[in-house]
Amino acid sequence: MDVVQAIKERRSINFFDPARAVPDEKLRELFEIANLSPSSFNLQPWRVVAVRDTERKKVLRKCAFDQPKAEEASVVLIMVADPNGVEENIGRMLDSWVSLGYMKPEMRQTYEGMASGLYGSKDSLKRKIFAVKNTSLFAMNLMLAAKGLGLETHPMDGFDEDCIKKEFNIPEDKIIPMLVAVGYLRPGVNLLPRAFRRGIDEFLKFDRY
Ligand SMILES: Cc1cc2nc3c(=O)[nH]c(=O)nc-3n(C[C@H](O)[C@H](O)[C@H](O)COP(=O)(O)O)c2cc1C
């Protein structure tokens, strides 16, 4: 499936087949593809908790305001945005840029300074926005990759973040931009037509806001 078709055919699926599991290999392939997502300074500040266990999904459903898909999908991904992604990944990232010839070794310090300038200090709002925007791009890529692999998805932000953090041991400083349910459509379910989209002229302006 090409990318345009994947975008056109992706839908947020409410009715997952609880009896059909996503094979491990396919799940790994999904992550390998999503892992190619772009990110600020290539810093990749996301983590994912993939919830597959039946009992753990029940807990997740409780935290997600009892949304059935949080339990019925084969796997539900807790997308975790990590504001510490800058410090954690900048060293390896710059190593790769140096070794692949993207930059000269003497530029390392300048680049490190640029990254901390752009993305703020650890606790800043700037840093939280950095983590959330990159994790959200990762999640979108993952949803499109899933479609290409024959899987269905559903993003969710209807959940109690504190409940998920507590139940899944996610440290306080992390942010959870969304959950993504992944699985197969329940047999016999017909989707309603895709809902309203604004005309593009409503949000698209050229050259001035
Ligand atoms: C970040 C995000 C959070 C969402 N949260 C929920 C949710 O908690 N529950 C839900 O039923 N749908 C949720 N949705 C799905 C939207 O309602 C859906 O994307 C929208 O209606 C458009 O439908 P489509 O995805 O099938 O094109 C969410 C979508 C996004 C992108």
XYZ file of N, CA, C and O in Angstrom, residues 26-203:
712
model
N 5.066 -9.034 13.599
C 4.427 -7.888 12.928
C 4.527 -6.634 13.810
O 4.770 -5.528 13.328
N 4.384 -6.844 15.103
C 4.488 -5.714 16.024
C 5.904 -5.125 15.988
O 6.087 -3.903 15.943
N 6.882 -6.004 15.953
C 8.271 -5.528 15.890
C 8.520 -4.779 14.578
O 9.172 -3.745 14.556
N 7.968 -5.331 13.490
C 8.125 -4.676 12.181
C 7.499 -3.279 12.217
O 8.069 -2.307 11.714
N 6.338 -3.201 12.862
C 5.652 -1.916 12.991
C 6.562 -0.893 13.685
O 6.701 0.254 13.247
N 7.209 -1.330 14.763
C 8.080 -0.401 15.497
C 9.343 -0.057 14.710
O 9.832 1.070 14.775
N 9.857 -1.040 13.960
C 11.042 -0.751 13.138
C 10.726 0.354 12.128
O 11.533 1.243 11.888
N 9.532 0.292 11.552
C 9.164 1.305 10.544
C 8.904 2.655 11.233
O 9.434 3.689 10.809
N 8.121 2.625 12.318
C 7.791 3.885 13.008
C 9.059 4.559 13.539
O 9.131 5.790 13.649
N 10.055 3.754 13.837
C 11.308 4.266 14.390
C 12.071 5.154 13.399
O 13.025 5.817 13.758
N 11.624 5.150 12.140
C 12.258 6.007 11.135
C 11.650 7.412 11.136
O 11.995 8.240 10.302
N 10.754 7.677 12.078
C 10.117 8.994 12.154
C 11.155 10.093 12.305
O 12.193 9.888 12.941
N 10.849 11.273 11.768
C 11.757 12.395 11.993
C 11.601 12.905 13.427
O 10.560 12.677 14.058
N 12.629 13.582 13.937
C 12.489 14.221 15.250
C 13.452 15.396 15.333
O 14.454 15.439 14.614
N 13.128 16.335 16.229
C 13.972 17.514 16.417
C 15.402 17.060 16.709
O 15.618 16.269 17.641
N 16.357 17.539 15.924
C 17.767 17.191 16.141
C 17.975 15.672 16.180
O 18.926 15.189 16.769
N 17.024 14.953 15.628
C 17.058 13.476 15.642
C 17.139 12.908 17.062
O 17.738 11.857 17.300
N 16.483 13.603 18.019
C 16.664 13.223 19.432
C 15.694 12.145 19.922
O 15.845 11.625 21.035
N 14.660 11.832 19.143
C 13.813 10.647 19.400
C 13.334 10.511 20.857
O 13.548 9.471 21.485
N 12.663 11.565 21.378
C 12.349 11.543 22.815
C 11.059 10.787 23.167
O 10.238 11.277 23.935
N 10.883 9.614 22.584
C 9.682 8.846 22.900
C 10.054 7.516 23.533
O 11.138 6.985 23.327
N 9.105 7.034 24.299
C 9.155 5.675 24.836
C 7.757 5.112 24.660
O 6.794 5.873 24.554
N 7.649 3.809 24.658
C 6.331 3.199 24.464
C 6.172 2.044 25.446
O 7.086 1.227 25.598
N 5.023 2.013 26.117
C 4.669 0.820 26.892
C 3.580 0.111 26.091
O 2.495 0.669 25.883
N 3.890 -1.073 25.588
C 2.934 -1.847 24.779
C 2.181 -2.793 25.710
O 2.775 -3.700 26.290
N 0.890 -2.542 25.847
C 0.094 -3.319 26.808
C -0.645 -4.425 26.046
O -1.522 -4.140 25.223
N -0.257 -5.666 26.332
C -0.848 -6.809 25.612
C -1.590 -7.757 26.542
O -2.475 -8.485 26.144
N -1.131 -7.800 27.790
C -1.695 -8.732 28.757
C -3.165 -8.373 29.046
O -3.498 -7.196 29.253
N -4.019 -9.397 29.069
C -5.462 -9.168 29.228
C -5.777 -8.386 30.508
O -6.573 -7.439 30.490
N -5.151 -8.785 31.601
C -5.444 -8.110 32.876
C -4.921 -6.680 32.880
O -5.559 -5.775 33.420
N -3.752 -6.482 32.275
C -3.196 -5.114 32.228
C -4.054 -4.208 31.342
O -4.190 -3.009 31.590
N -4.619 -4.793 30.284
C -5.497 -3.980 29.425
C -6.777 -3.578 30.169
O -7.307 -2.495 29.961
N -7.257 -4.456 31.049
C -8.436 -4.097 31.867
C -8.110 -2.869 32.721
O -8.932 -1.959 32.880
N -6.910 -2.863 33.278
C -6.473 -1.719 34.103
C -6.408 -0.455 33.239
O -6.868 0.624 33.633
N -5.856 -0.636 32.036
C -5.726 0.517 31.133
C -7.106 1.055 30.757
O -7.334 2.273 30.719
N -8.038 0.151 30.508
C -9.409 0.566 30.168
C -10.011 1.408 31.295
O -10.655 2.428 31.063
N -9.746 0.970 32.531
C -10.255 1.720 33.685
C -9.679 3.148 33.684
O -10.396 4.120 33.894
N -8.379 3.261 33.397
C -7.747 4.596 33.364
C -8.223 5.410 32.153
O -8.089 6.631 32.138
N -8.701 4.712 31.113
C -9.119 5.393 29.874
C -10.635 5.585 29.866
O -11.282 5.413 28.825
N -11.184 5.926 31.026
C -12.610 6.235 31.151
C -13.490 5.138 30.567
O -14.485 5.400 29.893
N -13.050 3.913 30.771
C -13.834 2.745 30.368
C -14.060 2.642 28.856
O -15.060 2.070 28.412
N -13.145 3.146 28.064
C -13.286 3.001 26.607
C -12.998 1.540 26.237
O -11.870 1.058 26.452
N -13.979 0.832 25.656
C -13.795 -0.600 25.383
C -12.569 -0.915 24.533
O -11.898 -1.927 24.739
N -12.247 -0.022 23.588
C -11.113 -0.332 22.695
C -9.790 -0.438 23.454
O -8.868 -1.114 23.003
N -9.713 0.213 24.620
C -8.481 0.130 25.418
C -8.266 -1.293 25.939
O -7.163 -1.659 26.329
N -9.322 -2.081 25.938
C -9.188 -3.482 26.358
C -9.296 -4.437 25.170
O -8.628 -5.477 25.124
N -10.125 -4.085 24.199
C -10.429 -5.043 23.125
C -9.372 -5.111 22.026
O -9.240 -6.139 21.350
N -8.615 -4.042 21.838
C -7.565 -4.077 20.814
C -6.495 -5.078 21.245
O -6.282 -5.297 22.440
N -5.816 -5.656 20.261
C -4.792 -6.652 20.583
C -3.694 -6.063 21.477
O -3.252 -6.678 22.437
N -3.273 -4.866 21.132
C -2.215 -4.213 21.918
C -2.527 -2.719 21.996
O -2.974 -2.135 21.012
N -2.341 -2.167 23.161
C -2.589 -0.731 23.321
C -1.268 -0.085 23.750
O -0.650 -0.496 24.740
N -0.883 0.912 22.964
C 0.428 1.536 23.187
C 0.268 2.794 24.026
O -0.508 3.693 23.662
N 0.981 2.838 25.120
C 1.038 4.080 25.904
C 2.221 4.856 25.337
O 3.381 4.434 25.469
N 1.927 5.955 24.659
C 2.983 6.782 24.081
C 3.513 7.704 25.169
O 2.731 8.473 25.758
N 4.784 7.623 25.419
C 5.375 8.391 26.514
C 6.373 9.396 25.936
O 7.321 9.005 25.237
N 6.130 10.675 26.200
C 7.051 11.726 25.758
C 8.037 11.988 26.890
O 7.626 12.239 28.028
N 9.319 11.935 26.560
C 10.346 12.029 27.595
C 11.125 13.342 27.479
O 11.975 13.489 26.597
N 10.838 14.298 28.379
C 11.562 15.576 28.303
C 13.077 15.407 28.466
O 13.842 16.281 28.082
N 13.513 14.274 29.032
C 14.954 14.049 29.186
C 15.616 13.483 27.934
O 16.805 13.177 27.947
N 14.814 13.353 26.871
C 15.344 12.783 25.626
C 16.556 13.539 25.096
O 17.416 12.956 24.443
N 16.631 14.840 25.390
C 17.780 15.616 24.900
C 19.064 15.062 25.524
O 19.981 14.623 24.820
N 19.110 15.049 26.864
C 20.323 14.605 27.557
C 20.621 13.130 27.254
O 21.766 12.727 27.110
N 19.553 12.331 27.161
C 19.754 10.895 26.971
C 20.333 10.550 25.607
O 21.099 9.610 25.476
N 19.927 11.299 24.593
C 20.262 10.847 23.234
C 21.240 11.723 22.472
O 21.727 11.315 21.419
N 21.539 12.911 23.010
C 22.351 13.838 22.204
C 23.752 13.267 21.910
O 24.262 13.411 20.796
N 24.349 12.575 22.883
C 25.701 12.047 22.701
C 25.757 11.063 21.544
O 26.562 11.216 20.605
N 24.856 10.064 21.581
C 24.845 9.037 20.520
C 24.505 9.646 19.174
O 25.000 9.247 18.130
N 23.620 10.628 19.215
C 23.180 11.234 17.968
C 24.325 11.999 17.317
O 24.597 11.842 16.129
N 25.051 12.771 18.141
C 26.170 13.530 17.571
C 27.288 12.592 17.126
O 27.922 12.818 16.099
N 27.508 11.500 17.889
C 28.500 10.495 17.451
C 28.171 10.039 16.029
O 29.049 9.915 15.182
N 26.890 9.755 15.793
C 26.528 9.231 14.475
C 26.710 10.300 13.404
O 27.177 10.015 12.308
N 26.380 11.543 13.739
C 26.573 12.609 12.751
C 28.060 12.781 12.414
O 28.413 12.993 11.270
N 28.904 12.650 13.444
C 30.350 12.786 13.190
C 30.821 11.600 12.350
O 31.460 11.767 11.313
N 30.462 10.372 12.783
C 31.015 9.200 12.083
C 30.475 9.077 10.661
O 31.152 8.546 9.790
N 29.274 9.579 10.411
C 28.718 9.476 9.047
C 29.103 10.668 8.164
O 28.728 10.727 7.004
N 29.808 11.616 8.760
C 30.281 12.750 7.973
C 29.296 13.910 7.861
O 29.449 14.781 7.018
N 28.255 13.917 8.706
C 27.315 15.045 8.687
C 27.973 16.313 9.240
O 27.582 17.410 8.909
N 28.916 16.111 10.186
C 29.580 17.290 10.759
C 30.986 16.935 11.217
O 31.299 15.756 11.424
N 31.790 17.978 11.382
C 33.170 17.762 11.827
C 33.190 17.615 13.353
O 32.380 18.248 14.044
N 34.126 16.788 13.900
C 34.147 16.552 15.345
C 34.240 17.843 16.156
O 33.635 17.953 17.221
N 34.942 18.836 15.638
C 35.108 20.081 16.412
C 33.805 20.880 16.544
O 33.732 21.836 17.317
N 32.759 20.477 15.799
C 31.473 21.182 15.890
C 30.576 20.629 17.005
O 29.505 21.164 17.297
N 31.012 19.536 17.617
C 30.173 18.852 18.620
C 29.617 19.794 19.680
O 28.418 19.816 19.927
N 30.518 20.541 20.296
C 30.087 21.399 21.415
C 29.086 22.453 20.960
O 28.108 22.742 21.662
N 29.338 23.005 19.772
C 28.419 24.017 19.244
C 27.026 23.411 19.084
O 26.013 24.015 19.466
N 26.983 22.206 18.539
C 25.686 21.562 18.319
C 24.995 21.227 19.639
O 23.779 21.363 19.764
N 25.792 20.783 20.609
C 25.197 20.478 21.915
C 24.565 21.724 22.515
O 23.453 21.689 23.052
N 25.276 22.841 22.395
C 24.764 24.123 22.906
C 23.494 24.525 22.168
O 22.532 25.001 22.776
N 23.479 24.298 20.841
C 22.307 24.653 20.049
C 21.082 23.872 20.513
O 19.992 24.422 20.656
N 21.276 22.580 20.763
C 20.138 21.737 21.166
C 19.583 22.206 22.503
O 18.366 22.352 22.661
N 20.470 22.469 23.477
C 19.903 22.872 24.771
C 19.277 24.260 24.682
O 18.283 24.548 25.360
N 19.778 25.124 23.781
C 19.154 26.433 23.584
C 17.773 26.292 22.966
O 16.807 26.931 23.395
N 17.682 25.449 21.968
C 16.400 25.299 21.260
C 15.324 24.654 22.108
O 14.150 24.993 22.005
N 15.722 23.676 22.932
C 14.701 22.874 23.616
C 14.600 23.145 25.110
O 13.899 22.416 25.821
N 15.263 24.182 25.588
C 15.064 24.650 26.960
C 15.650 23.739 28.030
O 16.250 22.711 27.748
N 15.429 24.170 29.284
C 15.945 23.366 30.405
C 14.949 22.243 30.698
O 13.802 22.281 30.266
N 15.420 21.258 31.472
C 14.654 20.019 31.665
C 13.189 20.203 32.058
O 12.333 19.470 31.593
N 12.943 21.162 32.968
C 11.571 21.303 33.480
C 10.737 22.327 32.717
O 9.600 22.608 33.093
N 11.308 22.912 31.672
C 10.609 24.032 31.020
C 9.456 23.561 30.139
O 9.397 22.403 29.705
N 8.555 24.506 29.872
C 7.430 24.231 28.966
C 7.960 23.897 27.568
O 7.465 23.005 26.889
N 9.000 24.628 27.171
C 9.636 24.394 25.870
C 10.019 22.920 25.719
O 9.830 22.295 24.686
N 10.582 22.389 26.793
C 11.056 21.000 26.761
C 9.896 20.016 26.675
O 9.976 18.994 26.001
N 8.800 20.365 27.359
C 7.620 19.486 27.309
C 7.033 19.496 25.899
O 6.641 18.449 25.367
N 6.983 20.682 25.309
C 6.445 20.784 23.941
C 7.324 19.991 22.980
O 6.830 19.253 22.114
N 8.627 20.121 23.146
C 9.573 19.345 22.319
C 9.263 17.851 22.402
O 9.163 17.152 21.387
N 9.089 17.372 23.627
C 8.880 15.925 23.819
C 7.544 15.484 23.223
O 7.452 14.456 22.541
N 6.508 16.302 23.450
C 5.166 15.913 22.988
C 5.065 15.977 21.465
O 4.498 15.087 20.833
N 5.636 17.027 20.863
C 5.472 17.113 19.397
C 6.189 15.951 18.708
O 5.645 15.342 17.780
N 7.369 15.611 19.176
C 8.098 14.524 18.514
C 7.445 13.161 18.751
O 7.389 12.321 17.852
N 6.934 12.961 19.951
C 6.260 11.690 20.245
C 4.978 11.572 19.434
O 4.605 10.485 18.968
N 4.310 12.699 19.210
C 3.072 12.683 18.426
C 3.365 12.370 16.950
O 2.608 11.642 16.300
N 4.474 12.908 16.438
C 4.847 12.564 15.059
C 5.167 11.073 14.953
O 4.785 10.403 13.985
N 5.843 10.570 15.976
C 6.138 9.127 16.008
C 4.832 8.332 15.981
O 4.677 7.377 15.220
N 3.871 8.764 16.790
C 2.591 8.043 16.866
C 1.867 8.084 15.524
O 1.301 7.073 15.081
N 1.914 9.226 14.849
C 1.235 9.328 13.548
C 1.899 8.417 12.521
O 1.222 7.715 11.765
N 3.219 8.420 12.511
C 3.924 7.516 11.593
C 3.572 6.070 11.884
O 3.401 5.263 10.971
N 3.487 5.766 13.163
C 3.153 4.390 13.545
C 1.752 4.021 13.046
O 1.535 2.921 12.527
N 0.807 4.950 13.147
C -0.554 4.632 12.698
C -0.601 4.406 11.184
O -1.307 3.514 10.709
N 0.165 5.193 10.442
C 0.177 4.996 8.986
C 0.905 3.709 8.621
O 0.476 2.959 7.736
N 2.001 3.435 9.321
C 2.727 2.175 9.070
C 1.818 0.988 9.377
O 1.801 -0.005 8.649
N 1.042 1.113 10.449
C 0.129 0.025 10.823
C -0.851 -0.245 9.685
O -1.086 -1.395 9.306
N -1.386 0.827 9.127
C -2.337 0.659 8.012
C -1.654 -0.094 6.863
O -2.234 -1.013 6.288
N -0.437 0.301 6.564
C 0.314 -0.359 5.495
C 0.572 -1.828 5.776
O 0.724 -2.634 4.855
N 0.614 -2.185 7.050
C 0.866 -3.589 7.423
C -0.440 -4.369 7.630
O -0.429 -5.484 8.142
N -1.558 -3.737 7.285
C -2.845 -4.445 7.400
C -3.458 -4.383 8.786
O -4.347 -5.171 9.117
N -2.994 -3.428 9.599
C -3.532 -3.285 10.968
C -4.407 -2.039 11.062
O -4.282 -1.114 10.261
N -5.262 -2.025 12.072
C -6.088 -0.848 12.341
C -5.623 -0.223 13.656
O -5.026 -0.907 14.505
N -5.938 1.066 13.810
C -5.489 1.777 15.016
C -6.588 2.710 15.533
O -7.562 2.985 14.836
N -6.358 3.194 16.738
C -7.214 4.272 17.260
C -6.419 5.076 18.285
O -6.029 4.548 19.320
N -6.185 6.373 17.992
C -5.512 7.212 18.989
C -6.521 7.623 20.061
O -7.699 7.796 19.764
N -6.038 7.789 21.283
C -6.934 8.210 22.383
C -6.221 9.184 23.313
O -5.095 8.897 23.746
N -6.890 10.287 23.624
C -6.398 11.115 24.728
C -7.446 11.221 25.835
O -7.301 12.033 26.751
N -8.469 10.397 25.724
C -9.461 10.342 26.794
C -8.991 9.355 27.855
O -9.323 8.166 27.824
N -8.165 9.838 28.773
C -7.674 8.989 29.865
C -7.185 9.866 31.006
O -6.946 11.071 30.837
N -7.052 9.238 32.152
C -6.535 9.921 33.335
C -5.028 9.646 33.402
O -4.604 8.523 33.684
N -4.259 10.672 33.099
C -2.805 10.487 32.999
C -2.200 10.005 34.315
O -1.317 9.141 34.331
N -2.690 10.556 35.429
C -2.127 10.145 36.732
C -2.391 8.668 36.984
O -1.537 7.954 37.531
N -3.588 8.214 36.590
C -3.949 6.803 36.776
C -2.993 5.917 35.969
O -2.448 4.929 36.482
N -2.745 6.282 34.716
C -1.854 5.459 33.882
C -0.432 5.472 34.447
O 0.226 4.439 34.541
N 0.022 6.644 34.862
C 1.388 6.726 35.407
C 1.531 5.826 36.633
O 2.521 5.110 36.793
N 0.502 5.880 37.482
C 0.564 5.094 38.720
C 0.513 3.594 38.397
O 1.335 2.814 38.878
N -0.431 3.192 37.568
C -0.644 1.769 37.304
C 0.477 1.148 36.469
O 0.706 -0.058 36.516
N 1.159 1.955 35.653
C 2.160 1.386 34.747
C 3.581 1.863 35.077
O 4.480 1.759 34.245
N 3.743 2.361 36.292
C 5.085 2.762 36.786
C 5.796 3.758 35.879
O 6.995 3.618 35.612
N 5.053 4.721 35.373
C 5.680 5.717 34.489
C 6.081 6.923 35.345
O 5.249 7.499 36.052
N 7.367 7.303 35.296
C 7.833 8.393 36.166
C 7.069 9.701 35.958
O 6.590 9.988 34.857
N 6.969 10.441 37.042
C 6.187 11.684 37.093
C 6.593 12.685 36.012
O 5.760 13.394 35.459
N 7.890 12.756 35.672
C 8.325 13.799 34.725
C 7.957 13.491 33.269
O 8.124 14.340 32.397
N 7.455 12.306 32.994
C 7.084 11.974 31.603
C 5.690 12.525 31.292
O 4.895 12.813 32.185
N 5.396 12.603 30.000
C 4.079 13.086 29.554
C 3.495 12.010 28.640
O 4.230 11.380 27.876
N 2.188 11.832 28.739
C 1.544 10.816 27.881
C 0.636 11.543 26.887
O -0.501 11.881 27.222
N 1.126 11.815 25.668
C 0.287 12.554 24.714
C -0.925 11.762 24.255
O -1.982 12.332 23.996
N -0.780 10.449 24.154
C -1.927 9.643 23.698
C -1.649 8.157 23.894
O -0.500 7.743 24.084
N -2.745 7.411 23.816
C -2.657 5.956 23.694
C -2.952 5.645 22.236
O -3.692 6.381 21.584
N -2.406 4.557 21.732
C -2.786 4.108 20.387
C -3.158 2.628 20.463
O -2.300 1.783 20.778
N -4.446 2.359 20.217
C -4.894 0.963 20.168
C -4.540 0.402 18.797
O -4.698 1.078 17.780
N -4.039 -0.827 18.773
C -3.621 -1.460 17.510
C -4.204 -2.871 17.449
O -4.133 -3.620 18.431
N -4.773 -3.217 16.316
C -5.314 -4.572 16.178
C -6.028 -4.742 14.863
O -5.674 -4.105 13.855
N -7.055 -5.588 14.887
C -7.817 -5.880 13.666
C -9.277 -5.509 13.889
O -9.804 -5.615 15.008
N -9.924 -5.111 12.800
C -11.353 -4.768 12.863
C -12.162 -6.024 13.181
O -11.898 -7.099 12.641
N -13.135 -5.845 14.061
C -14.005 -6.964 14.421
C -14.824 -7.398 13.191
O -15.413 -6.537 12.513
N -14.872 -8.688 12.871
C -15.614 -9.136 11.695
C -17.084 -8.719 11.786
O -17.670 -8.730 12.873
N -17.626 -8.351 10.661
C -19.050 -7.988 10.606
C -19.314 -6.521 10.892
O -20.453 -6.062 10.757
N -18.310 -5.785 11.305
C -18.518 -4.354 11.605
C -18.343 -3.529 10.330
O -17.335 -3.666 9.632
N -19.337 -2.716 10.031
C -19.204 -1.789 8.903
C -18.966 -0.391 9.450
O -19.716 0.079 10.309
N -17.936 0.257 8.953
C -17.634 1.607 9.444
C -18.600 2.610 8.841
O -18.979 2.495 7.674
N -18.969 3.589 9.640
C -19.740 4.707 9.104
C -18.808 5.507 8.188
O -17.584 5.430 8.318
N -19.397 6.302 7.280
C -18.524 7.112 6.411
C -17.655 8.043 7.250
O -18.038 8.420 8.360
N -16.527 8.406 6.718
C -15.631 9.314 7.439
C -16.348 10.629 7.748
O -17.066 11.164 6.901
N -16.150 11.131 8.957
C -16.867 12.341 9.394
C -16.273 13.602 8.753
O -15.183 13.576 8.161
N -17.005 14.675 8.961
C -16.707 16.032 8.473
C -15.213 16.390 8.507
O -14.527 16.154 9.488
N -14.747 16.946 7.436
C -13.450 17.625 7.441
C -13.682 19.047 6.936
O -14.502 19.263 6.019
N -12.969 20.002 7.508
C -13.068 21.376 7.011
C -12.527 21.435 5.590
O -11.654 20.644 5.224
N -13.040 22.391 4.820
C -12.427 22.640 3.519
C -11.035 23.214 3.737
O -10.810 23.939 4.715
N -10.100 22.909 2.870
C -8.712 23.338 3.132
C -8.559 24.859 3.137
O -7.683 25.391 3.815
N -9.441 25.575 2.420
C -9.308 27.039 2.409
C -9.598 27.662 3.774
O -9.268 28.816 4.026
N -10.222 26.863 4.651
C -10.515 27.372 5.979
C -9.249 27.463 6.840
O -9.174 28.257 7.771
N -8.269 26.613 6.568
C -7.055 26.662 7.405
C -5.786 27.011 6.633
O -4.763 27.318 7.221
